[in-house]
Coordinates of C-alpha atoms in Angstrom, one line a residue:
X1 CA 87.0 113.4 -62.6
X2 CA 89.5 110.8 -63.5
X3 CA 93.6 110.8 -61.9
X4 CA 95.6 109.5 -65.1
X5 CA 99.1 111.0 -64.2
X6 CA 100.7 112.2 -61.6
X7 CA 103.5 114.3 -61.8
X8 CA 106.8 115.8 -59.5
X9 CA 107.0 118.7 -59.8
X10 CA 103.7 121.3 -61.2
X11 CA 106.4 122.5 -64.1
X12 CA 106.0 119.2 -65.5
X13 CA 102.0 119.3 -64.7
X14 CA 100.8 122.4 -66.7
X15 CA 103.8 121.1 -69.7
X16 CA 101.4 118.1 -70.3
X17 CA 98.4 119.6 -69.4
X18 CA 98.7 122.1 -71.9
X19 CA 99.5 119.4 -74.3
X20 CA 96.2 117.8 -73.9
X21 CA 94.8 120.9 -74.0
X22 CA 96.5 121.5 -77.3
X23 CA 94.6 118.1 -78.0
X24 CA 90.6 119.3 -76.8
X25 CA 90.8 117.6 -74.1
X26 CA 90.6 119.8 -70.8
X27 CA 92.5 118.4 -67.7
X28 CA 93.1 119.9 -64.2
X29 CA 95.4 119.5 -61.4
X30 CA 95.2 118.7 -57.9
X31 CA 97.7 119.5 -54.8
X32 CA 99.4 121.6 -57.7
X33 CA 100.0 124.4 -55.1
X34 CA 100.3 122.6 -51.9
X35 CA 103.2 120.5 -53.9
X36 CA 104.7 124.0 -54.8
X37 CA 104.3 125.3 -51.2
X38 CA 105.7 122.4 -49.7
X39 CA 107.8 120.4 -52.5
X40 CA 110.0 118.3 -50.0
X41 CA 106.5 116.9 -49.1
X42 CA 105.8 116.2 -52.7
X43 CA 106.3 112.1 -52.8
X44 CA 104.5 111.7 -49.6
X45 CA 100.7 113.8 -51.1
X46 CA 101.9 111.1 -54.3
X47 CA 103.0 114.3 -56.8
X48 CA 100.3 116.5 -58.6
X49 CA 97.5 114.7 -60.1
X50 CA 96.3 115.4 -63.4
X51 CA 92.2 114.8 -63.8
X52 CA 90.2 114.1 -66.5
X53 CA 86.5 113.8 -66.4
X54 CA 85.6 110.3 -67.5
X55 CA 84.7 110.3 -70.9
X56 CA 87.9 111.7 -72.1
X57 CA 90.1 109.4 -69.6
X58 CA 90.7 106.5 -71.8
X59 CA 91.2 108.9 -75.1
X60 CA 93.9 110.9 -72.4
X61 CA 95.6 108.1 -71.3
X62 CA 96.6 107.1 -74.6
X63 CA 98.1 110.3 -75.2
X64 CA 100.3 109.8 -72.0
X65 CA 101.5 107.2 -73.0
X66 CA 102.5 108.5 -76.4
X67 CA 103.6 111.7 -74.5
X68 CA 105.8 110.1 -72.5
X69 CA 107.4 107.0 -74.8
X70 CA 108.2 110.6 -76.7
X71 CA 110.1 111.7 -74.1
X72 CA 112.0 108.5 -73.4
X73 CA 113.4 108.5 -76.9
X74 CA 113.9 112.0 -77.3
X75 CA 114.1 114.6 -80.8
X76 CA 117.0 112.4 -81.5
X77 CA 119.4 109.0 -81.1
X78 CA 122.5 110.1 -78.9
X79 CA 125.7 109.4 -80.6
X80 CA 129.6 109.4 -78.9
X81 CA 131.3 111.4 -78.9
X82 CA 135.3 110.4 -79.3
X83 CA 137.2 113.5 -77.9
X84 CA 139.7 112.2 -76.4
X85 CA 142.2 112.8 -79.6
X86 CA 141.5 116.5 -79.0
X87 CA 142.1 116.6 -75.2
X88 CA 145.2 114.8 -75.3
X89 CA 146.4 117.8 -78.8
X90 CA 145.0 120.1 -76.4
X91 CA 147.3 118.8 -73.6
X92 CA 150.2 118.5 -75.8
X93 CA 150.4 122.2 -76.9
X94 CA 149.5 123.6 -73.5
X95 CA 152.5 121.7 -71.8
X96 CA 155.4 120.5 -73.8
X97 CA 155.9 125.0 -74.5
X98 CA 155.9 125.5 -70.6
X99 CA 157.8 122.1 -70.8
X100 CA 160.7 123.3 -72.4
X101 CA 160.4 127.2 -71.6
X102 CA 160.3 126.5 -67.8
X103 CA 159.4 128.8 -65.8
X104 CA 161.3 132.0 -65.8
X105 CA 160.4 132.6 -69.6
X106 CA 157.2 132.9 -68.4
X107 CA 158.5 135.0 -65.4
X108 CA 160.1 137.5 -67.6
X109 CA 157.6 138.2 -70.2
X110 CA 155.3 138.9 -67.3
X111 CA 157.4 141.2 -65.2
X112 CA 157.3 144.6 -65.9
X113 CA 161.0 146.5 -65.2

């Protein structure tokens, strides 16, 4: 058995292990339960380790590199959002009537006589 990757959470390790198994490589998680019980010791014990058979280690390492690269890129490129015109318009639409009508208009509308 050869360790090809380490993860800080068991959930991440399970995701990649199932990804490997979908490619036909069987993986084993080490220290999974310890990290799940004592999550604050995760870095001290080295996290959850994913081990594979020696014969599959090179292929699994290549798949891991590909997997991590796909996570870094994301499913789509991020586009900047220009929301400041909307924020300014909403502020004016809400703020101007409150300034014009003042407090007493809103108090009259809410009071029951």
